[in-house]
mmCIF file of N, CA, C and O in Angstrom:
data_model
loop_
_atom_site.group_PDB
_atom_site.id
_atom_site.type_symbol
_atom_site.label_atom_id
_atom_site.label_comp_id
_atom_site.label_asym_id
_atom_site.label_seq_id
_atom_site.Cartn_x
_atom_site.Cartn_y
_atom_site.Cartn_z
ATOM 1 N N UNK A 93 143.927 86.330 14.682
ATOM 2 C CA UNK A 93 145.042 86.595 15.581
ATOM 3 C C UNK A 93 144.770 87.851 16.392
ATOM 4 O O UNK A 93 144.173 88.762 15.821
ATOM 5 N N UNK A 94 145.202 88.030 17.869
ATOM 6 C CA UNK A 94 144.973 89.126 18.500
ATOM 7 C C UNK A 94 146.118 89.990 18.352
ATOM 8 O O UNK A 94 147.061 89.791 17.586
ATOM 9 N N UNK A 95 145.979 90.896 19.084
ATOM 10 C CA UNK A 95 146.908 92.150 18.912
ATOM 11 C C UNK A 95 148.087 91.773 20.222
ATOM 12 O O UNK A 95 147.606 91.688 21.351
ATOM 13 N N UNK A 96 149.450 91.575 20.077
ATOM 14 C CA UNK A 96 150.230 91.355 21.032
ATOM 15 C C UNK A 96 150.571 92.933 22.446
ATOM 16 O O UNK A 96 151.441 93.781 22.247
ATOM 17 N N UNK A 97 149.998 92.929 23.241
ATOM 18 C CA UNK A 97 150.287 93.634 24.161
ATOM 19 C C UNK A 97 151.763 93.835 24.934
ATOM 20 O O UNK A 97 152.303 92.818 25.371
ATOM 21 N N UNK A 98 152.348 94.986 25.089
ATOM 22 C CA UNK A 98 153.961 95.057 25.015
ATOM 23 C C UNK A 98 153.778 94.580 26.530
ATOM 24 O O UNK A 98 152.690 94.623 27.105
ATOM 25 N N UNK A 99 155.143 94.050 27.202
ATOM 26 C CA UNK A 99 156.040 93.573 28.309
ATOM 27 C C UNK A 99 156.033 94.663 29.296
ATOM 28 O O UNK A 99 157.114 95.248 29.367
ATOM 29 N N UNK A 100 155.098 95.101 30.087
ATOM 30 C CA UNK A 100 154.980 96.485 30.669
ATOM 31 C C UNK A 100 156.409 96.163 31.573
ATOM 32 O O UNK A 100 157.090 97.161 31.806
ATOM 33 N N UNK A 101 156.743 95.302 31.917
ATOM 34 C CA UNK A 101 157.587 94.974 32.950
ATOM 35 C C UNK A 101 159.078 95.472 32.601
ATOM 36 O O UNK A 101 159.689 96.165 33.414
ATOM 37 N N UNK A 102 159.586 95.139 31.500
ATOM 38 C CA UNK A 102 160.670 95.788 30.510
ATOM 39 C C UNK A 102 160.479 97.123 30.427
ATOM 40 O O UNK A 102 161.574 97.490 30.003
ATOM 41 N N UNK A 103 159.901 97.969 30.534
ATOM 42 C CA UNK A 103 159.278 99.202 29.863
ATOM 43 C C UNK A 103 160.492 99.744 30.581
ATOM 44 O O UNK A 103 161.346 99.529 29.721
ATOM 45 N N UNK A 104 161.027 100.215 31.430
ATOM 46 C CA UNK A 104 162.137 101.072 31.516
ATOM 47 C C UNK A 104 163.129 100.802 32.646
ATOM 48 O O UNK A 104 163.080 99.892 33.474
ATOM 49 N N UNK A 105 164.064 101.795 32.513
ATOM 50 C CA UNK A 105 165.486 101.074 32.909
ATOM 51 C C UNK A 105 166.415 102.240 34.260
ATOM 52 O O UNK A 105 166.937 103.096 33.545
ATOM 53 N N UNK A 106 166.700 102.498 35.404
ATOM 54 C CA UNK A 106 167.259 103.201 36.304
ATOM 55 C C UNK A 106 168.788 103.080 36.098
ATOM 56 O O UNK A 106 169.503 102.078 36.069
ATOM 57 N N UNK A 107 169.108 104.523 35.950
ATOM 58 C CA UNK A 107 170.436 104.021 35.842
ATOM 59 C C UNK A 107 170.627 105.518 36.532
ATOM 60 O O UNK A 107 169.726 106.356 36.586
ATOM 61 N N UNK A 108 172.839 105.811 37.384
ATOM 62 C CA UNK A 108 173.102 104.704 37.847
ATOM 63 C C UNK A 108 172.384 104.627 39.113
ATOM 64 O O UNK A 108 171.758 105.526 39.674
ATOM 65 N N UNK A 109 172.606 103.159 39.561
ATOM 66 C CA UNK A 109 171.599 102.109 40.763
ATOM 67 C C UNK A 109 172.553 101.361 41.407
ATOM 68 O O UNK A 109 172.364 100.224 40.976
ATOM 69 N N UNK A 110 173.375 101.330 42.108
ATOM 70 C CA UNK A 110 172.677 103.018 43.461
ATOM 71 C C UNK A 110 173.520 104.284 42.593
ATOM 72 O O UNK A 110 174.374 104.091 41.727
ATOM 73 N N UNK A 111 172.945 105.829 43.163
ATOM 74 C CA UNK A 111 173.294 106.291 43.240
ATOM 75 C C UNK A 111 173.673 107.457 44.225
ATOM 76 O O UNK A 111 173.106 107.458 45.317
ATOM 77 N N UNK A 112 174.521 108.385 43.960
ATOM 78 C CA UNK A 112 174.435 109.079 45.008
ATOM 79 C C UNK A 112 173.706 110.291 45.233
ATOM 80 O O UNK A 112 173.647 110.834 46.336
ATOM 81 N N UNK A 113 173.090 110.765 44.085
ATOM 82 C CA UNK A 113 172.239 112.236 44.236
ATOM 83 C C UNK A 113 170.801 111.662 42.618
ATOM 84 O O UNK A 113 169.851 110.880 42.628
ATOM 85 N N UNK A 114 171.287 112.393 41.723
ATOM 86 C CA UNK A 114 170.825 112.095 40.595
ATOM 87 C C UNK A 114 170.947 110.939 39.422
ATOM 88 O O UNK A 114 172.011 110.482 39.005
ATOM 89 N N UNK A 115 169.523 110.537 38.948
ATOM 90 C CA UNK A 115 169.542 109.399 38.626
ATOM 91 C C UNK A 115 168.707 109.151 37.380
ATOM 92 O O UNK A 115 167.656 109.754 37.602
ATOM 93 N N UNK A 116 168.643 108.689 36.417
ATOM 94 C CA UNK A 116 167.724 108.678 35.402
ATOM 95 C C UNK A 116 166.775 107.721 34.896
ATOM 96 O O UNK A 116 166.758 106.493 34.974
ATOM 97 N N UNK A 117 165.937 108.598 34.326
ATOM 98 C CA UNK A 117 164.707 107.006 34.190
ATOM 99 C C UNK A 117 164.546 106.728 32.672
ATOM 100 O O UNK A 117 163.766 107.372 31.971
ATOM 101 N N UNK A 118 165.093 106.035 32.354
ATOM 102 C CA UNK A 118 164.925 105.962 30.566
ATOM 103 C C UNK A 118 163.665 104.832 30.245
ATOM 104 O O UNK A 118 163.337 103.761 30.756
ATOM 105 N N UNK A 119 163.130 105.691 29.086
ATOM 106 C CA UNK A 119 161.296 104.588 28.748
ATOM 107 C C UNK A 119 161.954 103.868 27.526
ATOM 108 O O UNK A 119 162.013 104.431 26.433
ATOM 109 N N UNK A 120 162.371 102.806 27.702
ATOM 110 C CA UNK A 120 162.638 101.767 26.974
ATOM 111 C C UNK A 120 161.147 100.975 25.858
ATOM 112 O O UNK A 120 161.451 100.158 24.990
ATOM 113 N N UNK A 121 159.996 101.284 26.028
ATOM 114 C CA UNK A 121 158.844 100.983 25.352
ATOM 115 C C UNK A 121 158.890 102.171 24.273
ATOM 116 O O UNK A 121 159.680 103.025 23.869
ATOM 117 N N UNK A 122 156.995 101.523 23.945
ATOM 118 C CA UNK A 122 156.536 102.264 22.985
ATOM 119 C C UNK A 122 155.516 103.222 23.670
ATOM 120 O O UNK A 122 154.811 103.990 23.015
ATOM 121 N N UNK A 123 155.481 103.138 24.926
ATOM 122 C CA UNK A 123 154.558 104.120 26.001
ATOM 123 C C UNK A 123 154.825 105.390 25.709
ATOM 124 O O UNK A 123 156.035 105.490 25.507
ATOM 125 N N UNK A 124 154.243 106.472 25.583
ATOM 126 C CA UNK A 124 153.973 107.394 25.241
ATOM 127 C C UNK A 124 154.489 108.657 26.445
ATOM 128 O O UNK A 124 155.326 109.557 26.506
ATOM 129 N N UNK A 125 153.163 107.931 27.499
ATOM 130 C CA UNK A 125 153.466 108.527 28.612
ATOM 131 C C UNK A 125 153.445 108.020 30.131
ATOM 132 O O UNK A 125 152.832 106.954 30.178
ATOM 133 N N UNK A 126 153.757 108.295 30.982
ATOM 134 C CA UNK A 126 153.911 107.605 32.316
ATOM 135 C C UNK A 126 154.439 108.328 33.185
ATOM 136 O O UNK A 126 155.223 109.272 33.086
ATOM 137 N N UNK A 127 153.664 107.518 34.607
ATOM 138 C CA UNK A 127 153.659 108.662 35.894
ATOM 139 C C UNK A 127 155.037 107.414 36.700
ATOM 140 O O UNK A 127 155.113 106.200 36.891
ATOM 141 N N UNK A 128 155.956 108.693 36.969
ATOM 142 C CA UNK A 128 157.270 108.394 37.564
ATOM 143 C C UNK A 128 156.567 108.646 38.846
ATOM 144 O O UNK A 128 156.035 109.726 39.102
ATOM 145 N N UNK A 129 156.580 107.374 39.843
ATOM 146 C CA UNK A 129 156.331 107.967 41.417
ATOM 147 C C UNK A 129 157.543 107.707 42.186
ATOM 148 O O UNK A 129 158.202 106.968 41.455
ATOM 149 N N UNK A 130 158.121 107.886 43.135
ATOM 150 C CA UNK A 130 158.983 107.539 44.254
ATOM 151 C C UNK A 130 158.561 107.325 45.432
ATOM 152 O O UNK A 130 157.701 108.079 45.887
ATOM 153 N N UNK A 131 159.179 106.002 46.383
ATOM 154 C CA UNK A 131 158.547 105.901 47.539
ATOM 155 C C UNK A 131 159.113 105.563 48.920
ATOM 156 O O UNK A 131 159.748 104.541 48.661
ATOM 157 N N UNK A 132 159.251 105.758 50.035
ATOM 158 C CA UNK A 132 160.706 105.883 50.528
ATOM 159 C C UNK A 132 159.805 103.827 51.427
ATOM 160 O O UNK A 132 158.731 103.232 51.342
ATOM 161 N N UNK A 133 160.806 103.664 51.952
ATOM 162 C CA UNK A 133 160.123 102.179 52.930
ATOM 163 C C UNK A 133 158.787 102.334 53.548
ATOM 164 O O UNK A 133 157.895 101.505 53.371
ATOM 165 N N UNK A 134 158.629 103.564 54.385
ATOM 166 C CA UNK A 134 157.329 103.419 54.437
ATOM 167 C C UNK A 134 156.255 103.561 53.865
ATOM 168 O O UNK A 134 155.176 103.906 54.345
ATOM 169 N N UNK A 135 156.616 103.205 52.445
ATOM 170 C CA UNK A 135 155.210 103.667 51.706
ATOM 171 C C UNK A 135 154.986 105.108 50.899
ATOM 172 O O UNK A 135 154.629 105.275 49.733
ATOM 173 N N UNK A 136 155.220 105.800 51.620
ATOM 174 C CA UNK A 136 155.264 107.394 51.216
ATOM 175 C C UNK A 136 155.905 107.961 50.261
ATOM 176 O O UNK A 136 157.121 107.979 50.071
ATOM 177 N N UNK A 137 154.898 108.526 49.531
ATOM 178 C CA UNK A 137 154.884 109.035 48.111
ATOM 179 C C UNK A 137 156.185 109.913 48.219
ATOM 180 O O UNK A 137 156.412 110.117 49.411
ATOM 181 N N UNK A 138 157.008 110.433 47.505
ATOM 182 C CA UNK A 138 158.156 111.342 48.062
ATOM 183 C C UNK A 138 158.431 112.258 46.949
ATOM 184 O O UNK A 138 158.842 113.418 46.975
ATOM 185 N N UNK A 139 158.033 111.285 45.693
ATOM 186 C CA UNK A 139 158.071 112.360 44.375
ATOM 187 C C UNK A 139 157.468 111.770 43.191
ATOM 188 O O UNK A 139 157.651 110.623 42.783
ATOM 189 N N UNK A 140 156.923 112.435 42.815
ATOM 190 C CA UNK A 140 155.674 112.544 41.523
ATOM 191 C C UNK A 140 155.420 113.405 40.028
ATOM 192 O O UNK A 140 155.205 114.614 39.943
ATOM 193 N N UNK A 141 155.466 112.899 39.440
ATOM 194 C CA UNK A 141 155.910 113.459 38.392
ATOM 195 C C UNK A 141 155.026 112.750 36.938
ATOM 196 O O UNK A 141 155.275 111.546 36.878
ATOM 197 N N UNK A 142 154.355 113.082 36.126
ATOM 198 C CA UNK A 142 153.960 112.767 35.190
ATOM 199 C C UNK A 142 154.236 113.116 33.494
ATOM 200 O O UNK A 142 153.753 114.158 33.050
ATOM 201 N N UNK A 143 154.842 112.416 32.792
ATOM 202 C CA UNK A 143 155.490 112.097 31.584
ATOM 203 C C UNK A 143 155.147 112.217 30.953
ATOM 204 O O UNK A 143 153.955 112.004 31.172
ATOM 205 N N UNK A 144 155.371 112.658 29.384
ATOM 206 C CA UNK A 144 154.663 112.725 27.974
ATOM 207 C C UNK A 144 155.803 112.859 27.315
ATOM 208 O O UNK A 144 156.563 113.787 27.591
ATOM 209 N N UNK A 145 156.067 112.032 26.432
ATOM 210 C CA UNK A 145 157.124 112.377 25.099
ATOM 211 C C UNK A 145 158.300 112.096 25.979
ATOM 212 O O UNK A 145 159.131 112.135 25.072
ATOM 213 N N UNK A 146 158.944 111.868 26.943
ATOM 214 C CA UNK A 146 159.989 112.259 26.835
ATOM 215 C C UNK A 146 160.602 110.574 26.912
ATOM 216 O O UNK A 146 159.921 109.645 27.346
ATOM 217 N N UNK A 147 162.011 110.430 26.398
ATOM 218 C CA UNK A 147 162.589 108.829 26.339
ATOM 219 C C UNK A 147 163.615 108.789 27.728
ATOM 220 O O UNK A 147 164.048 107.762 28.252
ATOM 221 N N UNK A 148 163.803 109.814 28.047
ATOM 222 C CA UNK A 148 164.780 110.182 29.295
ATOM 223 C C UNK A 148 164.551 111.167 29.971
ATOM 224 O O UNK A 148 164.504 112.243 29.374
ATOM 225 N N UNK A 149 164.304 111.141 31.619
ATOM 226 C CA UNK A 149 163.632 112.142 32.678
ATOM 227 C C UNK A 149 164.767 111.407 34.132
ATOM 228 O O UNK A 149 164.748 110.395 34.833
ATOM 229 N N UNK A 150 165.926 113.025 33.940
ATOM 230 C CA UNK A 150 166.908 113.123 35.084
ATOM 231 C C UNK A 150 165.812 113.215 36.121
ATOM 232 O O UNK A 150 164.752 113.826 35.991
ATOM 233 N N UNK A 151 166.234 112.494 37.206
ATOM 234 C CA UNK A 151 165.879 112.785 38.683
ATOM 235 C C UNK A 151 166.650 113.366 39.177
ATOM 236 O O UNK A 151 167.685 112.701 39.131
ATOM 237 N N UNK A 152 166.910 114.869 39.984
ATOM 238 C CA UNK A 152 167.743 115.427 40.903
ATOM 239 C C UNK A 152 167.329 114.993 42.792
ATOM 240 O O UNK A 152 166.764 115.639 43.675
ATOM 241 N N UNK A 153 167.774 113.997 42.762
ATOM 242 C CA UNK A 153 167.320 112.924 44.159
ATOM 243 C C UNK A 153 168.027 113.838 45.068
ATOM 244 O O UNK A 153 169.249 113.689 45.052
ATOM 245 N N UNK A 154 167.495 114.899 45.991
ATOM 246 C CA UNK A 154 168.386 115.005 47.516
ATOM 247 C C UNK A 154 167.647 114.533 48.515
ATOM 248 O O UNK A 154 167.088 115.228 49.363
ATOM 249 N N UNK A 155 167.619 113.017 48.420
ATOM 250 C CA UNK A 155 167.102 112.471 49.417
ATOM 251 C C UNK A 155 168.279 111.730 49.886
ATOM 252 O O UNK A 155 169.301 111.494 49.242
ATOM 253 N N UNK A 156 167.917 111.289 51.464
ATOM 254 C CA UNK A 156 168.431 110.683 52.569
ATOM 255 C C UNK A 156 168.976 109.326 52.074
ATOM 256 O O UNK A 156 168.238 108.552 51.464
ATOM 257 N N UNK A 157 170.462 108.996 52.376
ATOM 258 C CA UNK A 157 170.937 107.397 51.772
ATOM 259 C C UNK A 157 169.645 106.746 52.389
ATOM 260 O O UNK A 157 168.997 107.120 53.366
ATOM 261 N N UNK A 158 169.441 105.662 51.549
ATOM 262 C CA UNK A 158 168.725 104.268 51.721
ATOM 263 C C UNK A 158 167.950 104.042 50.487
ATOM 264 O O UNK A 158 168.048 104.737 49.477
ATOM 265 N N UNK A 159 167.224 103.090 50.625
ATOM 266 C CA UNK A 159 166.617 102.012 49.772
ATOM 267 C C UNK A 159 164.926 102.597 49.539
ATOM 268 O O UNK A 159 163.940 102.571 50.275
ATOM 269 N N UNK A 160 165.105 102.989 48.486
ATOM 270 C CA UNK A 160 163.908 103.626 47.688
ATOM 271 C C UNK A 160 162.824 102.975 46.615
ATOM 272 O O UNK A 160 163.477 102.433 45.723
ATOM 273 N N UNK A 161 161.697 102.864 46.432
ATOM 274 C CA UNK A 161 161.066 102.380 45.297
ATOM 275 C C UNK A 161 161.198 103.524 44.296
ATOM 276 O O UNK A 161 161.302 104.710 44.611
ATOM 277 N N UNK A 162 161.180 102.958 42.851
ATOM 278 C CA UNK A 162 160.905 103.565 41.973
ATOM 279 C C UNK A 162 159.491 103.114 40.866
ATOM 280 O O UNK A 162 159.617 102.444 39.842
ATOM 281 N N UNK A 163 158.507 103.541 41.266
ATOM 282 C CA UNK A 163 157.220 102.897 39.958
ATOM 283 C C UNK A 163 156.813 103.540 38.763
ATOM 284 O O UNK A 163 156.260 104.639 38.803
ATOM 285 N N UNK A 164 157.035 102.958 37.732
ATOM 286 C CA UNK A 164 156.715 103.531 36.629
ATOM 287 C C UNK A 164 155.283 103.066 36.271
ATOM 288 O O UNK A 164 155.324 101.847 36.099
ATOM 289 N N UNK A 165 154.067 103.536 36.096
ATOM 290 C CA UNK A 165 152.890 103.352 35.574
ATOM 291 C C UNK A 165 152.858 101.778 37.000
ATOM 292 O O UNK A 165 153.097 101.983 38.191
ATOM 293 N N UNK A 166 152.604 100.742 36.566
ATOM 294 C CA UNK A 166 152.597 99.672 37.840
ATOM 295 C C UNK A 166 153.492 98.555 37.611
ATOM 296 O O UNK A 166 153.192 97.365 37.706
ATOM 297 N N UNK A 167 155.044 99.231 37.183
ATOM 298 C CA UNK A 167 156.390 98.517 37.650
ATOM 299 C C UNK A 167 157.135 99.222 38.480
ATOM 300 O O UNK A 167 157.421 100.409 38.320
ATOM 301 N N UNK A 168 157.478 98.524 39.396
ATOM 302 C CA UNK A 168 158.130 98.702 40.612
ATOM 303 C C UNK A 168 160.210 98.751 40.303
ATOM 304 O O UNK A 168 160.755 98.232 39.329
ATOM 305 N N UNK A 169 160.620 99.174 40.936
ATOM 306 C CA UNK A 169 162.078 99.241 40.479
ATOM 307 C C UNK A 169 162.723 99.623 41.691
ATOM 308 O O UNK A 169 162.505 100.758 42.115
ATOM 309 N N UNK A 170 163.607 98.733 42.422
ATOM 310 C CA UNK A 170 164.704 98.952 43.772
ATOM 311 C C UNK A 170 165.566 100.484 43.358
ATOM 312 O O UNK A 170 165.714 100.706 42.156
ATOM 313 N N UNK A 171 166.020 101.333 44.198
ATOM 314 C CA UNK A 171 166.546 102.887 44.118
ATOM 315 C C UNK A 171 167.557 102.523 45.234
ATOM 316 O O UNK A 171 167.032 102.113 46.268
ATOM 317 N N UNK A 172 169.062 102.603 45.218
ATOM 318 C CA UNK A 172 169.703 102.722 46.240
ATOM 319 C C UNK A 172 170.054 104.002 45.925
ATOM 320 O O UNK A 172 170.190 104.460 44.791
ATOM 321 N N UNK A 173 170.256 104.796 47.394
ATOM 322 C CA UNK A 173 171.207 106.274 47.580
ATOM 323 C C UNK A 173 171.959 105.895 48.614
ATOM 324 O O UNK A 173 171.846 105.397 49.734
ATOM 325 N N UNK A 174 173.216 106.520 47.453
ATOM 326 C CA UNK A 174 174.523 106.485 49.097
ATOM 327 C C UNK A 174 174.884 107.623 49.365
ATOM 328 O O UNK A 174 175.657 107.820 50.303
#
């Protein structure tokens, strides 16, 4: 039997979505560590941040209302700001 590899896709959870300033990223896995990126529509990196240990990492977002990516390691996650 092989070794079952976890659901990277499940791995974590944005809450609240939308929001209006600050927002949190909770690691729902057994991942250790992981790089929180942000990305606004065009692509552009906007915030970066790399993880160890922690199960919950506040974002203090003062960014511009609209529609944001959020990627954890290589899951993608919709960000509304109002």
């Amino acid at each position: 039997t092989g070794v079952e590899e976890e659901n990277i896709s499940n791995a974590f959870i944005i809450f609240p979505n939308p929001t209006h300033n600050s927002f949190t990223v909770k690691n729902i896995s057994s991942i250790e560590s992981f790089q929180l990126e942000i990305f606004n529509l065009l692509g552009e990196i906007i915030y970066k941040e790399i993880l160890f240990g922690k199960n919950e990492y506040t974002v203090d977002a003062n960014f511009a209302k609209g529609v944001y990516f959020v990627r954890v390691n290589d899951v993608l996650r919709k960000l509304v700001i109002e």
